[in-house]
Short mmCIF file of C-alpha atoms in Angstrom, two decimals:
data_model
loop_
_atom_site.label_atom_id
_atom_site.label_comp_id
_atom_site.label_asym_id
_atom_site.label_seq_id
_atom_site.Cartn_x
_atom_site.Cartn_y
_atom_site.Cartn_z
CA UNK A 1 -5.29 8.37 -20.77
CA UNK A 2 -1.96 10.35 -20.19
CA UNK A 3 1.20 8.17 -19.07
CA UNK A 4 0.99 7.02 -15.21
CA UNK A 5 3.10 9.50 -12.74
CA UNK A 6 6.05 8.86 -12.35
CA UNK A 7 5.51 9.82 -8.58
CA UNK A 8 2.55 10.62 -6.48
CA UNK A 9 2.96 11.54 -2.59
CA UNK A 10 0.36 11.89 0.09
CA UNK A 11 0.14 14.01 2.76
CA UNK A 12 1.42 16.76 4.70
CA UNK A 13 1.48 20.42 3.02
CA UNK A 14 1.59 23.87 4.67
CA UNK A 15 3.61 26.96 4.74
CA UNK A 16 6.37 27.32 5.72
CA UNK A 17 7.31 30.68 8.11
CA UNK A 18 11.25 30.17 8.15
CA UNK A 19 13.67 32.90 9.61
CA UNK A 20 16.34 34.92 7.47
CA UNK A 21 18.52 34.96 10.27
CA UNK A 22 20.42 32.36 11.37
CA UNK A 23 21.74 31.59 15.26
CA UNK A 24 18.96 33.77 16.94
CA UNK A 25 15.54 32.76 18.54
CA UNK A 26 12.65 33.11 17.20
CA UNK A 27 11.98 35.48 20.16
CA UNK A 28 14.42 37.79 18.32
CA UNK A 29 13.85 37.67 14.96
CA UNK A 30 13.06 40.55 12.45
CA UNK A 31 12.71 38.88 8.98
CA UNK A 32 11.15 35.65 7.98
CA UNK A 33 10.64 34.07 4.31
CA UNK A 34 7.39 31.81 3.12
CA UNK A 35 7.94 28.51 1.48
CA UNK A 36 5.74 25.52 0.23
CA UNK A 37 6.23 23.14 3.46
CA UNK A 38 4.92 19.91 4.41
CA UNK A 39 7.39 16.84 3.72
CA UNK A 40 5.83 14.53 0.80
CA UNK A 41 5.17 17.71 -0.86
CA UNK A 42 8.91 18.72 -0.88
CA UNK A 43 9.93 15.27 -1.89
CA UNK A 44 7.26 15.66 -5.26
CA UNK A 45 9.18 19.06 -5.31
CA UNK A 46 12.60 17.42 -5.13
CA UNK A 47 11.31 14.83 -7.91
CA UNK A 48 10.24 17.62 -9.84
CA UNK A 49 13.95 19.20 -9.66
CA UNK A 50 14.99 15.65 -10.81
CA UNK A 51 12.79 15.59 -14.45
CA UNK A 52 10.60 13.80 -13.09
CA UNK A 53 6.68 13.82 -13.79
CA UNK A 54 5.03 14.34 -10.12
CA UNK A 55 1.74 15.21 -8.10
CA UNK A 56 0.43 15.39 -4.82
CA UNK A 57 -2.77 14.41 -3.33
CA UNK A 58 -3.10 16.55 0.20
CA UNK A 59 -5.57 19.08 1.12
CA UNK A 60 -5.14 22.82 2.16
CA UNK A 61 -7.27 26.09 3.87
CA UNK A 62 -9.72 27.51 2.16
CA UNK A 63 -7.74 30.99 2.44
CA UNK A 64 -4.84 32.72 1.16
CA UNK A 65 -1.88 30.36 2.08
CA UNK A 66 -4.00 27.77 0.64
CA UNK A 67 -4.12 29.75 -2.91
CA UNK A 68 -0.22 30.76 -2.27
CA UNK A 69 0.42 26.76 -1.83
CA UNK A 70 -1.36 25.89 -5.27
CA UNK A 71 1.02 28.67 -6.84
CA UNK A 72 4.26 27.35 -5.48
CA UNK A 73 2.92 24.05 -6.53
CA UNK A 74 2.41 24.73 -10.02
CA UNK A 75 5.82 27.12 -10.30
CA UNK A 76 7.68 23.85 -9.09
CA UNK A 77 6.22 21.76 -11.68
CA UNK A 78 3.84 19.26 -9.67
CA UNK A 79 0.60 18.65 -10.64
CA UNK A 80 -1.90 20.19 -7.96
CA UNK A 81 -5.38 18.51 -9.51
CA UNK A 82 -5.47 16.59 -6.39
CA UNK A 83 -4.71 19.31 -3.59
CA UNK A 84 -8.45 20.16 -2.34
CA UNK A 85 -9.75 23.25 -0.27
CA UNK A 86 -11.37 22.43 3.02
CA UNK A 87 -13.70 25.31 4.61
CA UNK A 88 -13.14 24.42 7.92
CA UNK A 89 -9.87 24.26 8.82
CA UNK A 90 -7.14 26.82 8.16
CA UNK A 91 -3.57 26.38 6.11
CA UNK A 92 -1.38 25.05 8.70
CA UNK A 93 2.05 26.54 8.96
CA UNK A 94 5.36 26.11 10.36
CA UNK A 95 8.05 28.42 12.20
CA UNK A 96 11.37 27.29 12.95
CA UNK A 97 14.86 28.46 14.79
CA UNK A 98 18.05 27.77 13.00
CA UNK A 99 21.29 26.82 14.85
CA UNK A 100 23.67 25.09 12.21
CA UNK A 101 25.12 22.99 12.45
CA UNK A 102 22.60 20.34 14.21
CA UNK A 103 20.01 22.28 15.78
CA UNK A 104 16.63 23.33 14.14
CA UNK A 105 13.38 23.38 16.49
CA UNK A 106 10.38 22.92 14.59
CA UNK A 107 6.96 24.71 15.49
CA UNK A 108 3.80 23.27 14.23
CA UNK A 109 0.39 25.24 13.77
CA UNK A 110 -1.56 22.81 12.65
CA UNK A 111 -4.99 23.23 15.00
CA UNK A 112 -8.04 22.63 14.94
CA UNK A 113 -6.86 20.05 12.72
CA UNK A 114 -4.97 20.10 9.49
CA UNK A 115 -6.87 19.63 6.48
CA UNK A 116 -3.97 17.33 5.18
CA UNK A 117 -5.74 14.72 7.47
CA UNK A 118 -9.21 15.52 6.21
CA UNK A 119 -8.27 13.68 2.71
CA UNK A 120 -11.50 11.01 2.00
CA UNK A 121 -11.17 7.94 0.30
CA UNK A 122 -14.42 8.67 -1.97
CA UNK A 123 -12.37 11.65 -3.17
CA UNK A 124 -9.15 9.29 -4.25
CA UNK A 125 -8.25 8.67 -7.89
CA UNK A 126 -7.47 5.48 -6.83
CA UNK A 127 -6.54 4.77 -10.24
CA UNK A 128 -4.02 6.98 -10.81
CA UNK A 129 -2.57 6.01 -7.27
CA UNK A 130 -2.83 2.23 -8.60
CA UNK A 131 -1.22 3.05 -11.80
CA UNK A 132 1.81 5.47 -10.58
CA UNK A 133 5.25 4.68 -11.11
CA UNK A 134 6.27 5.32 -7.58
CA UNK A 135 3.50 6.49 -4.66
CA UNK A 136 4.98 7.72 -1.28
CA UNK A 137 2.78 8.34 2.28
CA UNK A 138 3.88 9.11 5.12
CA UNK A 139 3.27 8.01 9.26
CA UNK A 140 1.64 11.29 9.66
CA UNK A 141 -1.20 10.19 7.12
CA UNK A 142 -1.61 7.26 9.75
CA UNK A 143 -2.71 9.35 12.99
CA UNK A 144 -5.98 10.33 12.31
CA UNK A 145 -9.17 9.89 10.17
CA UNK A 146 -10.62 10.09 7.80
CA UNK A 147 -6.95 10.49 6.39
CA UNK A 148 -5.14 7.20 8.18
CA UNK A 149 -8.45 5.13 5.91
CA UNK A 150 -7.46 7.01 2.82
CA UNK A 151 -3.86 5.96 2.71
CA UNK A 152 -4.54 2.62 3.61
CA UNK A 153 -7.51 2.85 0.95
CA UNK A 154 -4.38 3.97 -1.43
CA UNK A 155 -1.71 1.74 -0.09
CA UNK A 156 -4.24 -1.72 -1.12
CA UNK A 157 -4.85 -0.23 -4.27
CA UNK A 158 -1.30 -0.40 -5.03
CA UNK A 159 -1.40 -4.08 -4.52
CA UNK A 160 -4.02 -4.53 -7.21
CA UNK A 161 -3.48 -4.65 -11.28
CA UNK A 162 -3.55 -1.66 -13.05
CA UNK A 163 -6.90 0.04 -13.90
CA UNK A 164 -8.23 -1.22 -17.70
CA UNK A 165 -7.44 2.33 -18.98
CA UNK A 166 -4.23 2.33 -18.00
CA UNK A 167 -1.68 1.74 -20.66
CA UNK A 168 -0.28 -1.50 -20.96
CA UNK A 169 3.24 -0.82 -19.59
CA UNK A 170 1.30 0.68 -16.24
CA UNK A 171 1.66 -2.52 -13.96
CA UNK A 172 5.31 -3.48 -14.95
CA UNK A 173 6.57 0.06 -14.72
CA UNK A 174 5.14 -0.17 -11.10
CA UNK A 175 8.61 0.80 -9.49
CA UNK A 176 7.72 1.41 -5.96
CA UNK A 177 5.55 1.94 -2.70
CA UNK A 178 6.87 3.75 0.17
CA UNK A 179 6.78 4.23 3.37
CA UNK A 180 8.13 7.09 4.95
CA UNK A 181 8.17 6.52 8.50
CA UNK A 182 8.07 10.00 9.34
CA UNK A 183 7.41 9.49 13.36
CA UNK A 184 6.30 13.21 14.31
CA UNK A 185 4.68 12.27 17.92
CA UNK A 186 3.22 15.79 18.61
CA UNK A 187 0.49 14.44 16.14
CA UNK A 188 -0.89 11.57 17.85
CA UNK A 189 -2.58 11.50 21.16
CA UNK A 190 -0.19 9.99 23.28
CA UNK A 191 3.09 11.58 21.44
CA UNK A 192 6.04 9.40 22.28
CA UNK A 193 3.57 6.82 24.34
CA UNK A 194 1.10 6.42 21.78
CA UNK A 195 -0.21 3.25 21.95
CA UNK A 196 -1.65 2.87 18.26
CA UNK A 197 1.07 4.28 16.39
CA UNK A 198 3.21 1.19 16.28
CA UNK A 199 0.19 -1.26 15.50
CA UNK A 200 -0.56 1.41 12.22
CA UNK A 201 2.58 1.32 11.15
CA UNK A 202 2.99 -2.72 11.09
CA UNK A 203 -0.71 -2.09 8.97
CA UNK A 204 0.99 0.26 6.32
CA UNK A 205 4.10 -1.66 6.11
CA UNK A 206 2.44 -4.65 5.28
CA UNK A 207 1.32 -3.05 1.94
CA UNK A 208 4.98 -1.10 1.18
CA UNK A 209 8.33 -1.85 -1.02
CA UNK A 210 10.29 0.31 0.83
CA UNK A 211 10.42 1.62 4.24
CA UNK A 212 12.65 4.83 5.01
CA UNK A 213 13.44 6.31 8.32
CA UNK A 214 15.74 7.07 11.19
CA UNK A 215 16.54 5.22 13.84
CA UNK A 216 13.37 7.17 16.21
CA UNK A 217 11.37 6.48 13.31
CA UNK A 218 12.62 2.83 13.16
CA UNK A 219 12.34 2.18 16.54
CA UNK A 220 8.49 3.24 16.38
CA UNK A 221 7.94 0.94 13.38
CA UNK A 222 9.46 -1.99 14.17
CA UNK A 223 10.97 -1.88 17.93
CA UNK A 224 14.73 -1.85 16.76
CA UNK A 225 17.08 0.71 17.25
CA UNK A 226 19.98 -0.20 16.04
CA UNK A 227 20.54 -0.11 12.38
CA UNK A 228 20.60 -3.85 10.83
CA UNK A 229 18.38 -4.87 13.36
CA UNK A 230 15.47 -2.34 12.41
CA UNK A 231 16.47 -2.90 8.49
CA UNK A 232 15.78 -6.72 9.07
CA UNK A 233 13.09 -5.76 11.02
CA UNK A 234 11.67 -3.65 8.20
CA UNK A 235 12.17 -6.60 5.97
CA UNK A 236 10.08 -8.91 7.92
CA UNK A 237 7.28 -6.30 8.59
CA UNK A 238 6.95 -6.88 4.50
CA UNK A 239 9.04 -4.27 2.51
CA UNK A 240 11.62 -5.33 -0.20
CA UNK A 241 14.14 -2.61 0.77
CA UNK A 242 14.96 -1.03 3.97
CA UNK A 243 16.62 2.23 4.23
CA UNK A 244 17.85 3.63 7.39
CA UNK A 245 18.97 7.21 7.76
CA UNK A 246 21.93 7.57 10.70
CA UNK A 247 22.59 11.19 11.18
CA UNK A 248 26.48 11.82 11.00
CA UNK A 249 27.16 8.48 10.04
CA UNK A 250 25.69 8.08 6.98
CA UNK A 251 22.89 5.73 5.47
CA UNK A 252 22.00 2.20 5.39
CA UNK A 253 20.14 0.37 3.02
CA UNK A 254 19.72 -3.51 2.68
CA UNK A 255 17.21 -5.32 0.15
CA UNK A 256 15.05 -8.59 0.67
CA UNK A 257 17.77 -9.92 -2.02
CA UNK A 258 20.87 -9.53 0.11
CA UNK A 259 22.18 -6.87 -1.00
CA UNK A 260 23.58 -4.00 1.30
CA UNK A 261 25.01 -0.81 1.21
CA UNK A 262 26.12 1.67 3.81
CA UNK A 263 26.95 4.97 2.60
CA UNK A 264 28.87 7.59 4.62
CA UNK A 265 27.82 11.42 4.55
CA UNK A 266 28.68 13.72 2.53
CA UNK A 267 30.90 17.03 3.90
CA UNK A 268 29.10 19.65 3.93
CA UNK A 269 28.47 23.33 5.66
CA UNK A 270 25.58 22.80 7.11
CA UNK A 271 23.03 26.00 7.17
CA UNK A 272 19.83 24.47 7.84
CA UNK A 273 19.40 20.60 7.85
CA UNK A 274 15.47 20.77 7.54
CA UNK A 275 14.16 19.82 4.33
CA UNK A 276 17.62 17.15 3.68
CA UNK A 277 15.44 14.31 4.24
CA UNK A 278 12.98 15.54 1.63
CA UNK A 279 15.69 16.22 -0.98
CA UNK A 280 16.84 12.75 -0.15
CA UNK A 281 13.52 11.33 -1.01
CA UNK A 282 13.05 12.55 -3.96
CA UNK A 283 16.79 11.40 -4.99
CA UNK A 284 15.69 7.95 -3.49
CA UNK A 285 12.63 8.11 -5.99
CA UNK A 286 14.81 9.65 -9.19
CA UNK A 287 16.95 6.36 -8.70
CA UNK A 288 14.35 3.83 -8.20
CA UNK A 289 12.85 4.91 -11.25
CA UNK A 290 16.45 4.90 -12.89
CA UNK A 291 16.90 1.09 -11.71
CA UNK A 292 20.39 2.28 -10.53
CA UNK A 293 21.76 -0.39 -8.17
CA UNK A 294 21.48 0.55 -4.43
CA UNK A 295 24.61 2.19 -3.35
CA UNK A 296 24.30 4.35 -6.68
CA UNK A 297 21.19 5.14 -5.17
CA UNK A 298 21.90 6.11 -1.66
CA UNK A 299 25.28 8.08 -2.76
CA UNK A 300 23.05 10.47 -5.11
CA UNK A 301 20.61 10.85 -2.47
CA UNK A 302 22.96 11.61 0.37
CA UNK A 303 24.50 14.31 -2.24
CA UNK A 304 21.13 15.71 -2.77
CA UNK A 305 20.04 16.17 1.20
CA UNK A 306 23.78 17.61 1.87
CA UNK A 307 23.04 20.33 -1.28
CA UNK A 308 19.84 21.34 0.76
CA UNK A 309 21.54 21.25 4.16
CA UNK A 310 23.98 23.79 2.88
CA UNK A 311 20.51 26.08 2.68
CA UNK A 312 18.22 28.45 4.17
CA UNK A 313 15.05 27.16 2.65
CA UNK A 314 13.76 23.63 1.65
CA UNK A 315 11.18 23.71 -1.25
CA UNK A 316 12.76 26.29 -3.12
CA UNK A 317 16.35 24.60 -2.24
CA UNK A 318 16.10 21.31 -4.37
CA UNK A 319 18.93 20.52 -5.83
CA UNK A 320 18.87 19.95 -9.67
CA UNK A 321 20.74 16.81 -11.78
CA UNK A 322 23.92 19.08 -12.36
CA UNK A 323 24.37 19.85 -8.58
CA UNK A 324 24.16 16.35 -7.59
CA UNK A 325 26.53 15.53 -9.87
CA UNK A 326 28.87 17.87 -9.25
CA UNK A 327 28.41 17.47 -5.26
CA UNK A 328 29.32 13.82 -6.13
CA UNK A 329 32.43 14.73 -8.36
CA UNK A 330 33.80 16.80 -5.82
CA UNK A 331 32.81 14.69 -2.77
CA UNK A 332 31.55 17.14 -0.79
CA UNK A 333 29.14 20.42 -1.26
CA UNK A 334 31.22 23.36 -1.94
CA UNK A 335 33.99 21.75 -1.16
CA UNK A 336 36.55 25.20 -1.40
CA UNK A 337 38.91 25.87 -4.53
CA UNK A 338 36.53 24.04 -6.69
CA UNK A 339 34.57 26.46 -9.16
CA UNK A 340 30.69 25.29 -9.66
CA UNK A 341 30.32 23.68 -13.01
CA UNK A 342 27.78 25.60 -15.49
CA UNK A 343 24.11 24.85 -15.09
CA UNK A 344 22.97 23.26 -18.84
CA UNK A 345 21.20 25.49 -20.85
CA UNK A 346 17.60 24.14 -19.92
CA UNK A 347 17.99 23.95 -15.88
CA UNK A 348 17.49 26.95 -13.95
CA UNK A 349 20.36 28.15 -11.80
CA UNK A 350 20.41 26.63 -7.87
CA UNK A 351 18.77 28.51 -5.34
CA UNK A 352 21.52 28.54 -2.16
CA UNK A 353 21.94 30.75 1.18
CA UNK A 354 24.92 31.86 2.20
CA UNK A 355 27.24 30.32 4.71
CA UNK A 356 27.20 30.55 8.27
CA UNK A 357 30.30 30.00 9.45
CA UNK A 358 29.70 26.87 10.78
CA UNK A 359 32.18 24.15 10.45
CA UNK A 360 31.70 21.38 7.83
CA UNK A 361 30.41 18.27 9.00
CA UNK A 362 28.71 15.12 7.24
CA UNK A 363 25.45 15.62 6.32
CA UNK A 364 22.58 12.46 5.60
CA UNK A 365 19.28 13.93 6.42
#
């Protein structure tokens, strides 16, 4: 049996129908690109970016974005053995506006029903999910069946040993489960009223290491809004470490040990702040796996979502090792006068969008 994953997400995938024009309404605009979408799939992207070994178990149309989606897959480097056709339902996709420096309207397409949410337990390789380094789900996999019994399915087979077969390094390499919160209320009947979203949520986090979210998501999960409140509140709910994402002022993280760090943002031009948090995740996963300490952590990932922020697109936007770096050695992304350090010989050069003319501002997806 080949070496566990070093991560596995679950979830959301789709494509992605994002304008080349910034600052004009959809209404108006004459050219649009297509990306890989969906966010646990960008964060196995952004893991991918990272050196890391990644796959994703999600489900996709039976049509032509559905083939497209297994070719972006495989020319980002994640494993698609898990990402299933379903005959039904079409590949959902996504439109969006973009008004740096803060403003990006998303438009979902995802009816009948997404075939992300038609994933079936009996169709799980529960014991690769068991025996994975890291495995990340997401809220959305919570607000509707058969996909919200799947992830639990996957979430209690995290809690058990690793499978026979596995080798035997599998259960202490075991680095992490997590919970994106990922609160996207146009998904569940009831939207920002739902009445069942909160109760899944407590039922997920009860199985997680390590809760991440803003303060909306937060506030869904545990009741808190503000920050040390919902990270204690995340704590209790059963996760080890609590990270909570504040916009323009940065990032909080506290562990069940004590230990805290809040990270400011880092400068940057924003271009298009969708796809940040997914670049952030799979930073948050590159340093779990790394067994930096926290703040390490949360500094590299804030540099990764900033690099992405500074872009048009988000798949094809994740940042590589040497642009984190560098974002971090300059404290800031692009900050002026400073000329970009050389990409090493094996990493492909970064994929970027030009500026907008927007004024810098701190960026934590």
């Amino acid at each position: 049996m080949p070496e566990p994953y070093d991560v596995i997400t679950m979830g959301r995938i789709g494509v992605d129908i994002y304008p080349l024009q910034t600052g004009v309404p959809l209404a108006r605009v004459d050219t649009f690109g297509k990306f890989l979408g969906g966010s646990p799939t960008n964060v196995a992207v952004a893991g991918a970016r990272l050196g890391r070994r990644t796959a994703v178990i999600t489900r996709t149309g039976q049509d032509a974005f559905g083939e497209y989606l297994h070719h972006q897959l495989r020319e980002f480097g994640v494993d698609d053995r898990w990402v299933s056709a379903v005959e039904e339902y079409p590949t959902p996709v996504t439109f969006c506006e973009i008004f740096p420096p803060d403003h990006f309207p998303l438009y979902f397409y995802r009816q009948p029903k997404a075939p992300d949410l038609e994933i079936r337990e009996p169709e799980l390789d529960l014991d690769a999910v068991r025996d994975a380094r890291i495995f990340w789900m997401t809220g959305t996999g919570l607000s509707a069946e058969p996909s919200r019994a799947s992830t639990l399915a996957a979430l209690r087979a995290r809690s058990a040993p690793a499978s026979p077969s596995a080798p035997a390094s599998a259960s202490r390499s075991r680095t992490a489960t997590v919970f994106d919160l990922d609160w996207r209320p146009m998904f569940w009947d009831g939207g920002d009223h739902s009445s069942v979203a909160p109760a899944r949520y407590r039922e997920a986090l009860a199985h997680a290491t390590v809760a991440v979210g803003n303060l909306d998501e937060c506030a869904i999960a545990t009741g808190e809004r503000e920050p040390y409140a919902a990270a204690r509140a995340l704590l209790a709910a059963g996760v080890e470490l609590a990270v909570v994402k504040q916009g323009p002022k940065g990032v909080l993280a506290v562990h069940r040990d004590g230990t805290t760090a809040d990270v400011p943002p880092l400068p940057v031009r924003v271009v298009n702040g969708l796809g940040a948090g997914d670049a952030f995740g799979g930073a948050l996963c590159h340093g779990l796996l790394a067994g930096w300490e926290i703040e390490r952590i949360m500094r590299y990932a804030n540099a990764a979502g900033a690099i992405v922020a500074s872009r048009l697109a988000c798949s094809s936007a994740m940042p590589y090792p040497y642009e984190v770096e560098q974002a971090l050695a300059d404290g800031a992304v692009g900050a002026p006068g400073v000329p970009p350090t050389e990409p090493p010989s094996t990493g492909a050069p970064p994929t970027g969008a030009p500026s907008t003319g927007a004024p810098p501002t701190g960026a934590t997806p």
